[in-house]
Coordinates of C-alpha atoms in Angstrom, one line a residue:
M214 CA -105.9 -105.7 149.9
T215 CA -107.9 -106.9 152.9
A216 CA -108.0 -105.5 156.4
T217 CA -105.6 -108.1 157.6
D218 CA -102.9 -107.2 155.0
T219 CA -100.2 -104.8 156.2
V220 CA -98.1 -102.6 154.2
P221 CA -94.4 -102.9 155.3
E222 CA -92.8 -99.8 156.6
L223 CA -90.0 -98.5 154.4
M224 CA -86.8 -96.8 155.2
L225 CA -85.5 -94.2 152.7
A226 CA -81.8 -94.0 151.7
G227 CA -80.9 -91.3 154.1
E228 CA -82.2 -93.3 157.1
V229 CA -80.5 -96.4 155.9
T230 CA -77.1 -94.7 155.6
K231 CA -77.5 -93.2 159.1
R232 CA -78.0 -96.8 160.5
I233 CA -75.6 -98.6 158.2
P234 CA -72.1 -97.0 157.9
Y235 CA -71.5 -98.1 154.3
S236 CA -71.5 -96.1 151.1
Q237 CA -74.4 -96.3 148.7
V238 CA -72.0 -98.1 146.2
H239 CA -71.1 -100.7 148.8
L240 CA -74.7 -101.3 149.7
R241 CA -75.6 -101.8 146.0
R242 CA -72.7 -104.3 145.7
M243 CA -73.9 -106.2 148.8
E244 CA -77.4 -106.3 147.4
R245 CA -76.2 -107.8 144.1
Q246 CA -74.3 -110.4 146.1
G247 CA -77.3 -111.2 148.2
K248 CA -75.6 -110.0 151.4
F249 CA -78.0 -107.0 152.0
P250 CA -81.8 -106.7 151.7
R251 CA -82.9 -105.6 148.2
R252 CA -84.3 -102.1 147.7
V253 CA -87.9 -101.5 146.7
R254 CA -88.7 -99.0 143.9
V255 CA -91.3 -96.6 145.4
G256 CA -91.4 -94.1 142.5
A257 CA -89.6 -93.0 139.4
N258 CA -86.8 -91.4 141.5
R259 CA -87.2 -93.0 144.9
V260 CA -86.2 -96.3 146.5
G261 CA -86.6 -97.7 150.0
W262 CA -85.9 -100.7 152.0
V263 CA -88.3 -102.8 154.1
R264 CA -87.6 -101.7 157.7
A265 CA -88.1 -105.2 159.1
E266 CA -85.6 -106.6 156.7
I267 CA -83.0 -104.0 157.6
E268 CA -83.6 -104.5 161.3
Q269 CA -83.2 -108.3 160.9
W270 CA -80.0 -107.8 158.9
L271 CA -78.6 -105.7 161.8
K272 CA -79.7 -108.3 164.4
D273 CA -78.0 -111.0 162.3
R274 CA -74.7 -109.0 162.2
M275 CA -74.9 -108.4 165.9
G276 CA -75.5 -112.1 166.5
D277 CA -72.3 -112.9 164.7
R278 CA -70.2 -111.0 167.2

């Protein structure tokens, strides 16, 4: 990794569910359908989502209003 590369900031499940009022099951379903950003496996028992992708998804939903 070079000095110009940046590591994306991740949101953990708790933070995502605070921002997105859907159940974990519904979020998984939407991920499989390509309607929600895919999670990133961070460890054996931990996943996260790229913050920029979640923020963009929210902006897109707000733009549809």
